[in-house]
PDB file of C-alpha atoms in Angstrom:
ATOM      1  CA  UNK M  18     -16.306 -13.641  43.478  1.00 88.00           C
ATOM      2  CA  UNK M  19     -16.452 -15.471  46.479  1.00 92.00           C
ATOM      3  CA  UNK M  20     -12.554 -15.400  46.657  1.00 92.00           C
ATOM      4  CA  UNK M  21     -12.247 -12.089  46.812  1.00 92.00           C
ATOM      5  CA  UNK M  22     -14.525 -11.563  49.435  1.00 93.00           C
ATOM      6  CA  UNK M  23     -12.542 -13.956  51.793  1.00 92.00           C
ATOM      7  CA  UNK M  24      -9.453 -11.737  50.721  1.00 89.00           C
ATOM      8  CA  UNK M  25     -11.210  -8.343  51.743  1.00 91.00           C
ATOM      9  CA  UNK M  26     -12.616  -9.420  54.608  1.00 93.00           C
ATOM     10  CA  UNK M  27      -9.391 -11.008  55.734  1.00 90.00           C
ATOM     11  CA  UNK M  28      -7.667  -7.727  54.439  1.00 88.00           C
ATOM     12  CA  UNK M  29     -10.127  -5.433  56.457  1.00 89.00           C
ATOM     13  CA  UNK M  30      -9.271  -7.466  59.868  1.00 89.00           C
ATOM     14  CA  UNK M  31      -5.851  -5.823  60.364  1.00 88.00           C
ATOM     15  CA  UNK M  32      -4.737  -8.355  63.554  1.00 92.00           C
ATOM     16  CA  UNK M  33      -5.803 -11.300  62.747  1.00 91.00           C
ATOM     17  CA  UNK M  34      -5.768 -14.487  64.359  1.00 94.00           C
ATOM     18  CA  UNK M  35      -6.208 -18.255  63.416  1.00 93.00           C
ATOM     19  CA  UNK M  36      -6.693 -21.692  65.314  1.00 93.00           C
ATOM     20  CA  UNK M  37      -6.478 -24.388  62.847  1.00 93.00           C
ATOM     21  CA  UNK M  38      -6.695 -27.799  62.634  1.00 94.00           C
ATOM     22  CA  UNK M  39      -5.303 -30.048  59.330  1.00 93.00           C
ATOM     23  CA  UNK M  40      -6.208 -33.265  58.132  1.00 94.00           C
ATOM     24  CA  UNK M  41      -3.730 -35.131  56.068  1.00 92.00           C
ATOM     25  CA  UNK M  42      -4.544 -38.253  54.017  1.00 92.00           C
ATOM     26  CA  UNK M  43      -2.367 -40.338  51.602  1.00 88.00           C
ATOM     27  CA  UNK M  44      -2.984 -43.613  50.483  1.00 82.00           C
ATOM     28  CA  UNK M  45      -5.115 -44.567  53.289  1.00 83.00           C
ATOM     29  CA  UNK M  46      -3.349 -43.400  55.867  1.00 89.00           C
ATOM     30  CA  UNK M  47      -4.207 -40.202  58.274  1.00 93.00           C
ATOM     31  CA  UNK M  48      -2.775 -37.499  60.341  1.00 92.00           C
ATOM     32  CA  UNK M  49      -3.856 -34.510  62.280  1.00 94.00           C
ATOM     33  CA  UNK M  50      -2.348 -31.753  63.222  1.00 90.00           C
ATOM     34  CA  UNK M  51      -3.567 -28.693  65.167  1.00 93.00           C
ATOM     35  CA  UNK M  52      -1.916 -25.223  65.327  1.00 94.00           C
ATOM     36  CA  UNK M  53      -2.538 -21.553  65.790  1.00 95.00           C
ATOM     37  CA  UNK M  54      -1.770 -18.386  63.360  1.00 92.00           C
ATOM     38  CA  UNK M  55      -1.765 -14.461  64.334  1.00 94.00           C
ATOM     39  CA  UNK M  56      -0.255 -11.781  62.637  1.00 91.00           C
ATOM     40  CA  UNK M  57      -0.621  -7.971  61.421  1.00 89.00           C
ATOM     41  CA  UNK M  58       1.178  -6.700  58.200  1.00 82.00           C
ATOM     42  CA  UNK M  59       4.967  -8.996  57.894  1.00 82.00           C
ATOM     43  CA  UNK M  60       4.238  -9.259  61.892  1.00 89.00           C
ATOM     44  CA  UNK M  61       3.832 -13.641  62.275  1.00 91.00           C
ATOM     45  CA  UNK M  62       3.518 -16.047  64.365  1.00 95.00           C
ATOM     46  CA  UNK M  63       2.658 -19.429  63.737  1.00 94.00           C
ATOM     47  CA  UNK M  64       2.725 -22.637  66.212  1.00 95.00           C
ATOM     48  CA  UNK M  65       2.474 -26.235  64.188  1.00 93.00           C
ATOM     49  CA  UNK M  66       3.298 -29.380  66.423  1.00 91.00           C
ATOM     50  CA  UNK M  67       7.157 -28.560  66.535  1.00 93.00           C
ATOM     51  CA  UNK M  68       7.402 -25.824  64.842  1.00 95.00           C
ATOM     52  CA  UNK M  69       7.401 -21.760  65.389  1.00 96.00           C
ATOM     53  CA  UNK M  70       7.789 -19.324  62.865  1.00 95.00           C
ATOM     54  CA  UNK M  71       8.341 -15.485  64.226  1.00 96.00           C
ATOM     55  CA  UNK M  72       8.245 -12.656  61.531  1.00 93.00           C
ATOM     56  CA  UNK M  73       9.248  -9.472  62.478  1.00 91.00           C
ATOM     57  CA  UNK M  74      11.581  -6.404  61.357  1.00 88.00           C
ATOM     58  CA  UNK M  75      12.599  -8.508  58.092  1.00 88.00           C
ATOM     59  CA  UNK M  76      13.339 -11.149  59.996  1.00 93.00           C
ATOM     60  CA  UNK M  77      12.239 -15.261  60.101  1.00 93.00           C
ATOM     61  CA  UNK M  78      12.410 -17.423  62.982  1.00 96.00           C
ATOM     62  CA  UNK M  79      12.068 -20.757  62.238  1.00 95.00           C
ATOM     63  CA  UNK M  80      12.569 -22.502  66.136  1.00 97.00           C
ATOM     64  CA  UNK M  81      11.704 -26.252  65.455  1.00 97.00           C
ATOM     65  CA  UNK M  82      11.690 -27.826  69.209  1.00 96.00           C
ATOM     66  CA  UNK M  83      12.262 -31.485  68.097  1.00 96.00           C
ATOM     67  CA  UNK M  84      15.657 -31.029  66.571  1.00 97.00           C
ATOM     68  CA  UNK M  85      16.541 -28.064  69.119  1.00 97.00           C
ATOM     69  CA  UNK M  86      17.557 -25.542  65.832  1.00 97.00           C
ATOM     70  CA  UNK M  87      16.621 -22.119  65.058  1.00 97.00           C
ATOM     71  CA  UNK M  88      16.880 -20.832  61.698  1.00 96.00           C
ATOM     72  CA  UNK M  89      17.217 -17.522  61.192  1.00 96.00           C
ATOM     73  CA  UNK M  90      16.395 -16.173  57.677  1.00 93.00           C
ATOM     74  CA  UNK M  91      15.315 -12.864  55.843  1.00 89.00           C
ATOM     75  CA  UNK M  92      11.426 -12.499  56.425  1.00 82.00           C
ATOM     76  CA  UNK M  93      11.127 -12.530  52.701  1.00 78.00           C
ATOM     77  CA  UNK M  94      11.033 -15.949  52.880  1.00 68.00           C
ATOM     78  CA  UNK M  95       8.352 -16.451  54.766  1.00 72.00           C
ATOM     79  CA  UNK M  96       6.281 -17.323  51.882  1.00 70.00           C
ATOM     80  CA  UNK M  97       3.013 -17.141  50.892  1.00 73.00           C
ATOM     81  CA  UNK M  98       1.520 -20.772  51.672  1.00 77.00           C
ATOM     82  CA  UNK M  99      -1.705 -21.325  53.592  1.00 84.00           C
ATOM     83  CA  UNK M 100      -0.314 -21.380  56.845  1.00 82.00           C
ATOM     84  CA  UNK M 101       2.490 -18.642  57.360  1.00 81.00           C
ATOM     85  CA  UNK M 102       0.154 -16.103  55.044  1.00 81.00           C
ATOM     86  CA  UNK M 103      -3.583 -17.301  54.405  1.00 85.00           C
ATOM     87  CA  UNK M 104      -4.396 -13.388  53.008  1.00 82.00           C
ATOM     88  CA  UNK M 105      -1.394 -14.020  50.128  1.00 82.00           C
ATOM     89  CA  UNK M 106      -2.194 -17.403  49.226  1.00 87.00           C
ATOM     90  CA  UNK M 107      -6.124 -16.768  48.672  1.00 89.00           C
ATOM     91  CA  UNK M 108      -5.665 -13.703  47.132  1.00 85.00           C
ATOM     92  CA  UNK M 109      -2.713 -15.651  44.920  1.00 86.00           C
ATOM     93  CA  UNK M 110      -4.971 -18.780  43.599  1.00 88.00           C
ATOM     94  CA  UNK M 111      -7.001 -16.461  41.174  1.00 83.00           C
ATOM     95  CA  UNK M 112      -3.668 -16.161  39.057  1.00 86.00           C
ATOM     96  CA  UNK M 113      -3.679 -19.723  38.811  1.00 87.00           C
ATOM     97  CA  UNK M 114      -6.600 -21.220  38.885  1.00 91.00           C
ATOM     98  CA  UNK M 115      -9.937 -21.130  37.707  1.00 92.00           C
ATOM     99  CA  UNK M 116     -12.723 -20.569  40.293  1.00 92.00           C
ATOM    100  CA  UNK M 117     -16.344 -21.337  40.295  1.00 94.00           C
ATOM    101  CA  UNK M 118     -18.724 -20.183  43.037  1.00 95.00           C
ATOM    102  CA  UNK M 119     -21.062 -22.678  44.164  1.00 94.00           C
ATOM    103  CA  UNK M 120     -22.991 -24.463  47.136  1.00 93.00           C
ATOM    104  CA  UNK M 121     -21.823 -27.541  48.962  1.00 91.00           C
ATOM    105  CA  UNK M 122     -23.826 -29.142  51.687  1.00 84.00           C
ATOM    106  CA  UNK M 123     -25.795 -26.207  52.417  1.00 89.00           C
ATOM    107  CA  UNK M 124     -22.622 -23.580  52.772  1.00 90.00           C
ATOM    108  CA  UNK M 125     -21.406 -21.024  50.197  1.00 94.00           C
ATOM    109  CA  UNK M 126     -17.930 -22.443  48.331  1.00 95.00           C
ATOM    110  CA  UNK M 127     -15.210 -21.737  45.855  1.00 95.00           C
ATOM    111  CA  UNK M 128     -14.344 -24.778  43.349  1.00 95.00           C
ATOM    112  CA  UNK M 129     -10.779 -24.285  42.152  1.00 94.00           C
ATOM    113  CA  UNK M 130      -9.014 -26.172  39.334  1.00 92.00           C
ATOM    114  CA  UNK M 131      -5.509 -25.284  38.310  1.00 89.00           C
ATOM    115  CA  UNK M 132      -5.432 -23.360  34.826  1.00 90.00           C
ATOM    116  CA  UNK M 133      -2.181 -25.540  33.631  1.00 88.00           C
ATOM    117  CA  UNK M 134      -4.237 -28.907  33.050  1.00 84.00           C
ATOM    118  CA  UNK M 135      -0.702 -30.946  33.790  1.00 87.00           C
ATOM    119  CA  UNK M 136      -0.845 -29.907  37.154  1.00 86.00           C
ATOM    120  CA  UNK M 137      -4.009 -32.028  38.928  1.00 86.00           C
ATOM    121  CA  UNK M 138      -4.366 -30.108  42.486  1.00 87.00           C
ATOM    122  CA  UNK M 139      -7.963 -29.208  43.037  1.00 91.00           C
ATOM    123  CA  UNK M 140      -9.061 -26.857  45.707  1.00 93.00           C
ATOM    124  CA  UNK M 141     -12.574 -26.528  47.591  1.00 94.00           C
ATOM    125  CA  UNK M 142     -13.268 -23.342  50.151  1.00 95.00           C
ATOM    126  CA  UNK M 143     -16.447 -23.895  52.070  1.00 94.00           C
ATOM    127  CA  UNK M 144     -17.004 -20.383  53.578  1.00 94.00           C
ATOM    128  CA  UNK M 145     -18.193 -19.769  57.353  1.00 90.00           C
ATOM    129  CA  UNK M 146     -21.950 -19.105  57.654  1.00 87.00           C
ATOM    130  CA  UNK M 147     -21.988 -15.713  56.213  1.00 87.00           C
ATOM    131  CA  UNK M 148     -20.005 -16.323  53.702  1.00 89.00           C
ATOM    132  CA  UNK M 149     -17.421 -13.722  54.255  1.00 91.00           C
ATOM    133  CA  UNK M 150     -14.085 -15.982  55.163  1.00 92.00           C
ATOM    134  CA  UNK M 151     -12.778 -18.917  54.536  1.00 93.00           C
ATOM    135  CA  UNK M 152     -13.789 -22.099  56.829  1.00 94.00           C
ATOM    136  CA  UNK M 153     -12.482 -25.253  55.710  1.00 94.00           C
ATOM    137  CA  UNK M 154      -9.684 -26.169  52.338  1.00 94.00           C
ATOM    138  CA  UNK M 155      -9.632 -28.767  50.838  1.00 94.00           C
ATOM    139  CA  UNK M 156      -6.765 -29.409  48.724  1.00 93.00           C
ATOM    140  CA  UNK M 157      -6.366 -32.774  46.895  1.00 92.00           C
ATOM    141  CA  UNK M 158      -4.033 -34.087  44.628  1.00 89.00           C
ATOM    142  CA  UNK M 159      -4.182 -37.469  43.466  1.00 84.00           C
ATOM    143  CA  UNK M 160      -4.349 -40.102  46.559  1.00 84.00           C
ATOM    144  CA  UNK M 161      -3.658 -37.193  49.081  1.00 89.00           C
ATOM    145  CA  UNK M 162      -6.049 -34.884  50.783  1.00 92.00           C
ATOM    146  CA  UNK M 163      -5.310 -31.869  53.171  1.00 91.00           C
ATOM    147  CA  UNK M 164      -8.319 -30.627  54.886  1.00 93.00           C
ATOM    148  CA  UNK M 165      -7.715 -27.594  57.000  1.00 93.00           C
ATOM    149  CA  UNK M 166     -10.329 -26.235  59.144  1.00 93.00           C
ATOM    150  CA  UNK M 167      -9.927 -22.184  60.498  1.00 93.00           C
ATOM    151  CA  UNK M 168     -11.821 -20.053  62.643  1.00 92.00           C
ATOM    152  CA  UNK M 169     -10.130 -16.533  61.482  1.00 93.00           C
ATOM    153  CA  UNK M 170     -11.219 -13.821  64.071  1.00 93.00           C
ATOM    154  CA  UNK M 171      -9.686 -10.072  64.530  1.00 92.00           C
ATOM    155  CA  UNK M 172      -7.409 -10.341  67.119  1.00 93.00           C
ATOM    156  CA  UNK M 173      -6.552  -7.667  69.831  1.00 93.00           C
ATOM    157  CA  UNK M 174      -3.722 -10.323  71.542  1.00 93.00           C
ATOM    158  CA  UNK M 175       0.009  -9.297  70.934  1.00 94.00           C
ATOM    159  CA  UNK M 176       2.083 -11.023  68.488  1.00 95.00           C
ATOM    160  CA  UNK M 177       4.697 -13.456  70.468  1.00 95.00           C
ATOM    161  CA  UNK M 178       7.818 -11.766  69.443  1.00 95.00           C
ATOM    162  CA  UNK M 179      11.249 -14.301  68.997  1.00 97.00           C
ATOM    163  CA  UNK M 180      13.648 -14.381  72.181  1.00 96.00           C
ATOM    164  CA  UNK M 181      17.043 -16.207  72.249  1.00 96.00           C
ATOM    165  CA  UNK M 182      16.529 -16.397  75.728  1.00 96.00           C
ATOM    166  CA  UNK M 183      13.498 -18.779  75.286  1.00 96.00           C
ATOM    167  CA  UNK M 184      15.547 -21.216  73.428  1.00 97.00           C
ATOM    168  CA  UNK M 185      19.004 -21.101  75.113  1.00 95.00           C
ATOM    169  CA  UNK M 186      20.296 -24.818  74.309  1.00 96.00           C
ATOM    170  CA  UNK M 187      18.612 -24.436  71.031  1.00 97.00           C
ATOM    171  CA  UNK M 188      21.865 -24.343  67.734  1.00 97.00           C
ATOM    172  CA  UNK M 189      21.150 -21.341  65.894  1.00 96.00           C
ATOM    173  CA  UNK M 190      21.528 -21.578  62.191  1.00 96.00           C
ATOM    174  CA  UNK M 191      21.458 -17.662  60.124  1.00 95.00           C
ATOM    175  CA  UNK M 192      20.701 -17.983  56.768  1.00 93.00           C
ATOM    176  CA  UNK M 193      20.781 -14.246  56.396  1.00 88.00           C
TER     177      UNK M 193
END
């Protein structure tokens, strides 16, 4: 399917790296957000508005610049959403949805619709134009709709790794 093809390809990168760019709508109301994404194995880093997440050596980094906190926290719980681990999350739908390849607007796409039919959350993946990774989600569930455009590329950049020094007025908080 056209699922697992994102997931291999994105598999096959090794470093990868993401700019992204999210559309939020609910009730008539809209947001946008941009941010970036690069990691290798449990190695992360992800930059949304206020927010950086560092993964390394089992361990999470959340630094959130607004509040001036830093929560420290097994990697484990990292997660496996769309932004802190696109590969997981793809590769994680096909347990719970059903998927239907198709064509949209001229571009390859995966229709998803969740298997439980109490739970309403409908997912479209337009792929990129060879259709080999993901390009643009859209998730919607009732009068909200999160559209998230990527541009996944190997990367050869390092992976910004956490420093206290960085962040020295910054409370830390350790979960661990």
């Amino acid at each position: 399917s056209l699922l697992d093809t994102f997931v291999r390809t994105l598999s096959g990168m090794g470093r990868l790296s993401t700019e992204f760019v999210v559309n939020m709508t609910e009730q008539n109301e809209s947001m946008t957000f941009e941010g970036s994404y690069i990691a290798e194995g449990q190695n992360v880093y992800v930059k949304m508005q206020d927010i950086e997440i560092y993964a390394a050596d089992g361990v999470k980094y959340e630094v959130n610049s607004q509040s001036k906190e830093i929560i420290v926290d097994s990697a484990a719980t990292l997660g496996d959403d769309l932004f802190t681990n696109p590969k997981v999350f793809l590769s994680n739908l096909t347990s719970e949805y059903n998927t239907l390849d198709t064509e949209l607007e001229g571009l390859k796409a995966v229709l998803l619709t969740h298997q439980d039919i109490t739970k309403t959350m409908q997912i479209t993946i337009l792929a990129n134009d060879d259709a080999t990774l993901p390009e643009t989600i859209v998730m919607e569930e009732g009068t909200t709709v999160l559209t998230v455009g990527f541009d996944f590329k190997p990367s050869n950049k390092p992976i910004p790794r956490f420093s206290r020094d960085k962040y020295p007025d910054f409370e830390l908080i350790d979960m661990r």
